[in-house]
């Protein structure tokens, strides 16, 4: 598999690429990035040529691409790759508008694979929770709550990060993870969404939302509440304090994957399961499988169907996240069509 990096505007693509090239038969052949300094730094890190225009690679030179251009450019790049028969693994978010999502969905109907770094599906604590739910340990899932606060660090961010049109906003940048987790862990689709977002701490950026809250109504009568923000203090010993509480008819599961050194749960996260029949127990989760995201994408590119993330998952999770942003923009309840 001849692989290229297309867009290196976020460091996530470096880790994704290292996972991919660690797999047998995958070779990184180029870095395509319009910004010269970013292109040179990334190409040098991997020891491969750097080019400015990614379309030069769409002549049969590559089989797959790891994508992390500016967020609002991802849709165009991904569609061009898919239409050229190049499989794509996108950093999140995959797109920033519903129009781009529709075009991406149409392009994903061809022979090339579409995936996205929805990494909770490969996280040990979340996998342990999903297996417990599937085994019926907490009965039917009724509701869930998730939080995803992060440090912002404006001095470390590019200017486009603070522009809603270019970045997409906190809802699509952060909440996409938990919207996808809700679909996966509840085992059913949303039917409606309400949301709000705003700027409180970083009001100097007129279009930048530094916090967001989402409420999802699910087709089985369940519900989910999600909150994400860029409000974690710079002095905190962790970048993000991510947690999820899942309640069922027979018990609940709490997931905490914070990097806080002083927390009572291990750095890697643990799962606490409580049922009507047993007392609380603390179980070490299955460790994150090395390169699991990369292996899932390679399997998709080879046409395999037993996948952790399908193109349909990428589309559905982004659609509900973008509908949540619409709900926040207009102060309404949005239902799926």
Coordinates of C-alpha atoms in Angstrom, one line a residue:
X1 CA 0.0 0.0 0.0
X2 CA 1.5 3.3 -1.2
X3 CA 0.5 5.9 1.4
X4 CA 0.7 9.7 1.4
X5 CA 0.0 12.3 4.0
X6 CA -2.3 15.0 2.5
X7 CA -2.5 17.9 4.8
X8 CA -0.5 18.1 8.0
X9 CA -2.3 20.9 9.8
X10 CA -2.8 18.9 13.0
X11 CA -0.3 16.7 14.8
X12 CA -2.9 13.8 14.9
X13 CA -1.8 12.9 11.4
X14 CA 1.7 12.1 12.6
X15 CA 0.5 9.5 15.0
X16 CA -2.0 8.1 12.5
X17 CA 0.8 7.8 9.9
X18 CA 3.2 6.1 12.3
X19 CA 0.5 3.5 13.0
X20 CA 0.0 2.9 9.3
X21 CA 3.6 2.6 8.3
X22 CA 4.2 0.2 11.2
X23 CA 2.0 -2.3 9.4
X24 CA 3.5 -4.8 7.0
X25 CA 3.3 -3.7 3.3
X26 CA 2.5 0.0 3.9
X27 CA 5.0 2.5 2.6
X28 CA 4.8 6.3 3.0
X29 CA 5.9 7.8 -0.3
X30 CA 5.1 11.6 0.0
X31 CA 3.8 14.5 2.1
X32 CA 1.4 16.9 0.3
X33 CA 0.9 20.1 2.2
X34 CA 0.3 23.6 0.9
X35 CA 2.0 25.5 3.8
X36 CA 5.7 25.3 3.0
X37 CA 7.1 25.3 6.6
X38 CA 4.6 22.5 7.7
X39 CA 5.4 20.6 4.5
X40 CA 9.1 20.7 5.0
X41 CA 9.0 19.8 8.7
X42 CA 6.6 16.8 8.1
X43 CA 8.4 15.5 5.1
X44 CA 11.8 15.7 6.9
X45 CA 10.4 13.9 9.9
X46 CA 9.5 10.9 7.7
X47 CA 12.3 11.2 5.2
X48 CA 10.0 11.4 2.1
X49 CA 9.5 14.0 -0.6
X50 CA 7.2 17.0 0.1
X51 CA 4.9 18.5 -2.6
X52 CA 2.6 21.5 -2.5
X53 CA -0.3 20.2 -4.6
X54 CA -1.9 16.9 -3.5
X55 CA -3.6 16.4 -6.9
X56 CA -0.2 15.4 -8.4
X57 CA -0.5 12.2 -6.4
X58 CA -4.0 11.3 -7.8
X59 CA -2.6 9.8 -11.0
X60 CA -2.2 6.3 -9.6
X61 CA 0.9 7.2 -7.5
X62 CA -0.8 6.3 -4.2
X63 CA -3.3 3.8 -2.9
X64 CA -4.2 5.5 0.3
X65 CA -3.9 8.8 2.2
X66 CA -3.9 10.1 5.7
X67 CA -5.7 13.4 5.7
X68 CA -5.3 16.4 8.0
X69 CA -5.6 19.6 6.0
X70 CA -7.5 22.7 7.4
X71 CA -10.8 21.3 8.5
X72 CA -13.0 23.0 5.9
X73 CA -10.8 21.7 3.1
X74 CA -11.1 18.1 4.2
X75 CA -14.3 17.4 2.3
X76 CA -12.9 18.6 -1.1
X77 CA -9.7 16.6 -0.6
X78 CA -11.4 13.4 0.6
X79 CA -13.9 13.5 -2.3
X80 CA -11.1 14.1 -4.9
X81 CA -9.1 11.1 -3.4
X82 CA -12.1 8.8 -3.3
X83 CA -13.1 9.6 -6.9
X84 CA -9.5 8.8 -7.9
X85 CA -9.7 5.4 -6.2
X86 CA -7.6 6.5 -3.2
X87 CA -8.7 5.2 0.2
X88 CA -8.7 7.9 2.9
X89 CA -8.3 7.9 6.6
X90 CA -9.3 11.4 7.9
X91 CA -8.4 13.1 11.1
X92 CA -11.6 14.3 12.8
X93 CA -13.8 16.1 11.9
X94 CA -14.1 14.7 8.4
X95 CA -16.1 17.7 7.1
X96 CA -17.5 20.9 8.4
X97 CA -20.7 21.3 6.4
X98 CA -23.7 19.1 5.5
X99 CA -23.2 19.9 1.8
X100 CA -19.6 18.5 2.1
X101 CA -21.0 15.5 4.0
X102 CA -23.5 14.8 1.2
X103 CA -20.7 14.9 -1.4
X104 CA -18.5 12.7 0.8
X105 CA -21.3 10.2 1.2
X106 CA -21.8 10.0 -2.6
X107 CA -18.0 9.6 -3.3
X108 CA -17.8 6.8 -0.6
X109 CA -19.9 4.6 -2.8
X110 CA -17.0 3.6 -5.0
X111 CA -14.2 1.1 -4.6
X112 CA -12.0 3.2 -2.3
X113 CA -12.4 3.1 1.5
X114 CA -13.4 5.9 3.8
X115 CA -12.6 6.0 7.5
X116 CA -12.0 8.6 10.2
X117 CA -10.0 8.7 13.5
X118 CA -13.0 8.1 15.8
X119 CA -10.6 6.7 18.3
X120 CA -13.0 5.9 21.2
X121 CA -13.9 2.7 19.3
X122 CA -10.3 1.5 19.9
X123 CA -9.9 2.8 23.5
X124 CA -9.6 0.0 26.1
X125 CA -12.1 1.5 28.6
X126 CA -14.7 2.1 25.9
X127 CA -14.2 -1.3 24.4
X128 CA -14.7 -2.9 27.8
X129 CA -17.9 -0.9 28.3
X130 CA -19.2 -1.9 24.9
X131 CA -18.6 -5.6 25.6
X132 CA -20.3 -5.3 29.0
X133 CA -23.3 -3.6 27.4
X134 CA -23.4 -6.3 24.7
X135 CA -23.3 -9.0 27.3
X136 CA -26.3 -7.4 29.1
X137 CA -24.4 -6.6 32.3
X138 CA -26.3 -3.3 32.9
X139 CA -29.5 -4.3 31.1
X140 CA -30.9 -2.0 28.5
X141 CA -29.0 1.3 28.1
X142 CA -31.3 4.2 29.0
X143 CA -29.1 7.3 29.2
X144 CA -25.6 8.5 29.0
X145 CA -23.6 11.6 29.8
X146 CA -20.2 12.5 28.5
X147 CA -17.8 15.4 29.0
X148 CA -14.8 16.4 26.9
X149 CA -13.0 19.5 28.2
X150 CA -9.6 20.3 26.8
X151 CA -6.9 22.9 27.0
X152 CA -6.9 25.5 24.2
X153 CA -3.4 27.0 24.3
X154 CA -4.0 29.8 21.8
X155 CA -0.3 30.4 21.3
X156 CA 0.1 26.8 20.0
X157 CA -2.8 27.0 17.6
X158 CA -2.8 28.2 14.0
X159 CA -5.0 31.2 13.2
X160 CA -7.5 29.1 11.2
X161 CA -8.4 27.2 14.4
X162 CA -10.2 30.2 15.8
X163 CA -12.2 30.9 12.6
X164 CA -15.6 29.1 12.6
X165 CA -15.8 28.8 8.8
X166 CA -12.3 27.2 8.6
X167 CA -12.5 25.1 11.8
X168 CA -16.1 24.2 12.1
X169 CA -16.4 24.9 15.8
X170 CA -16.2 23.0 19.1
X171 CA -19.3 20.9 18.3
X172 CA -17.7 19.3 15.2
X173 CA -14.1 19.4 16.5
X174 CA -14.8 17.8 19.9
X175 CA -18.3 16.4 20.2
X176 CA -17.9 14.2 17.1
X177 CA -16.2 11.6 19.4
X178 CA -19.0 11.4 21.8
X179 CA -21.8 11.5 19.2
X180 CA -20.2 8.5 17.6
X181 CA -19.8 6.8 21.0
X182 CA -23.5 7.3 21.7
X183 CA -24.5 5.6 18.5
X184 CA -22.1 2.8 19.1
X185 CA -22.8 2.2 22.9
X186 CA -26.5 2.7 22.8
X187 CA -26.8 0.5 19.8
X188 CA -29.4 2.7 18.0
X189 CA -29.6 5.9 16.1
X190 CA -30.7 9.4 17.3
X191 CA -34.0 10.8 16.1
X192 CA -33.6 14.4 17.3
X193 CA -31.0 16.8 18.7
X194 CA -30.9 20.1 20.6
X195 CA -27.7 22.0 21.4
X196 CA -26.1 25.3 22.4
X197 CA -22.6 26.7 22.1
X198 CA -20.9 30.0 22.9
X199 CA -17.7 31.9 23.7
X200 CA -17.0 32.9 27.2
X201 CA -13.3 32.6 27.9
X202 CA -12.0 33.4 24.4
X203 CA -14.4 36.1 23.4
X204 CA -11.6 37.9 21.6
X205 CA -12.2 35.5 18.7
X206 CA -15.6 36.6 17.4
X207 CA -16.6 33.3 15.6
X208 CA -14.9 30.8 18.0
X209 CA -17.1 28.7 20.3
X210 CA -15.2 27.6 23.4
X211 CA -17.9 25.4 24.9
X212 CA -20.8 23.3 23.6
X213 CA -23.6 21.2 25.0
X214 CA -25.7 18.6 23.1
X215 CA -28.8 16.6 24.0
X216 CA -29.7 13.6 21.8
X217 CA -33.0 11.8 21.7
X218 CA -32.6 8.1 20.6
X219 CA -34.9 5.9 18.6
X220 CA -35.4 3.4 21.5
X221 CA -36.5 6.2 23.9
X222 CA -33.1 6.7 25.5
X223 CA -31.2 10.0 25.7
X224 CA -27.7 11.3 25.9
X225 CA -26.2 14.6 27.1
X226 CA -22.7 15.7 25.9
X227 CA -20.6 18.6 26.8
X228 CA -17.2 19.7 25.4
X229 CA -15.1 22.8 25.8
X230 CA -11.7 24.5 25.5
X231 CA -12.0 25.7 29.1
X232 CA -9.5 23.4 30.9
X233 CA -7.0 25.7 32.7
X234 CA -3.6 26.0 31.3
X235 CA -2.2 25.0 34.7
X236 CA -4.0 21.7 34.8
X237 CA -1.7 18.6 34.8
X238 CA -3.7 17.1 32.0
X239 CA -4.8 18.2 28.5
X240 CA -8.3 16.8 28.8
X241 CA -10.6 15.3 31.4
X242 CA -12.8 13.0 29.4
X243 CA -15.5 10.9 31.1
X244 CA -18.7 9.0 30.3
X245 CA -21.5 7.7 32.5
X246 CA -23.8 5.1 31.0
X247 CA -27.0 4.1 32.8
X248 CA -28.9 1.0 32.2
X249 CA -32.0 -0.8 33.6
X250 CA -29.7 -3.0 35.8
X251 CA -26.7 -0.8 36.5
X252 CA -24.2 1.7 35.2
X253 CA -20.8 2.1 33.8
X254 CA -18.4 5.0 34.4
X255 CA -15.5 5.5 32.0
X256 CA -12.7 8.0 32.8
X257 CA -9.7 8.4 30.6
X258 CA -8.2 11.5 32.0
X259 CA -4.4 12.0 31.9
X260 CA -4.5 13.5 35.4
X261 CA -1.6 11.9 37.3
X262 CA -3.4 12.3 40.7
X263 CA -6.7 10.7 39.8
X264 CA -7.7 7.5 41.5
X265 CA -8.2 5.7 38.2
X266 CA -5.2 4.5 36.3
X267 CA -3.9 6.8 33.5
X268 CA -5.1 4.3 30.9
X269 CA -8.6 4.5 32.3
X270 CA -10.7 1.8 34.1
X271 CA -14.3 0.7 34.0
X272 CA -16.5 0.6 37.0
X273 CA -19.6 -1.6 36.6
X274 CA -22.5 -1.6 39.2
X275 CA -25.5 -3.9 38.9
X276 CA -28.5 -4.8 41.0
X277 CA -27.0 -8.2 41.6
X278 CA -23.4 -7.4 42.5
X279 CA -21.5 -4.7 44.3
X280 CA -19.3 -2.2 42.6
X281 CA -16.3 -3.7 40.9
X282 CA -13.2 -2.1 39.4
X283 CA -11.9 -4.0 36.3
X284 CA -8.8 -3.3 34.3
X285 CA -10.0 -2.9 30.7
X286 CA -8.6 -4.5 27.6
X287 CA -5.5 -2.6 26.6
X288 CA -5.7 -0.5 23.5
X289 CA -4.7 -2.8 20.6
X290 CA -1.5 -1.4 19.0
X291 CA -2.2 0.1 15.7
X292 CA -5.9 -0.9 15.8
X293 CA -7.1 2.2 13.9
X294 CA -4.5 1.5 11.2
X295 CA -5.4 -2.1 10.9
X296 CA -9.1 -1.3 10.7
X297 CA -8.5 1.1 7.9
X298 CA -6.2 -1.3 6.0
X299 CA -8.9 -3.9 6.3
X300 CA -11.4 -1.5 4.9
X301 CA -9.1 -0.6 2.0
X302 CA -8.8 -4.3 1.2
X303 CA -12.6 -4.7 1.0
X304 CA -13.1 -6.5 4.3
X305 CA -16.5 -6.0 6.0
X306 CA -15.9 -6.8 9.7
X307 CA -14.8 -3.3 10.6
X308 CA -14.8 -1.2 13.8
X309 CA -15.6 2.0 11.8
X310 CA -17.5 1.8 8.5
X311 CA -18.1 4.6 6.0
X312 CA -21.7 4.6 7.1
X313 CA -20.6 5.2 10.7
X314 CA -18.4 8.2 9.6
X315 CA -21.3 9.7 7.7
X316 CA -24.0 9.1 10.3
X317 CA -21.9 10.4 13.3
X318 CA -20.9 13.5 11.4
X319 CA -24.5 14.1 10.2
X320 CA -25.8 14.2 13.7
X321 CA -22.9 16.3 14.9
X322 CA -23.5 18.9 12.1
X323 CA -27.3 18.8 12.9
X324 CA -26.4 19.5 16.5
X325 CA -24.5 22.6 15.4
X326 CA -27.5 23.7 13.3
X327 CA -29.7 23.3 16.4
X328 CA -27.2 25.4 18.4
X329 CA -27.1 28.1 15.7
X330 CA -30.9 28.4 15.5
X331 CA -32.0 27.5 19.0
X332 CA -34.2 24.7 17.8
X333 CA -34.8 21.0 18.0
X334 CA -33.5 19.3 14.9
X335 CA -34.9 15.9 13.8
X336 CA -33.3 13.6 11.2
X337 CA -34.7 13.4 7.7

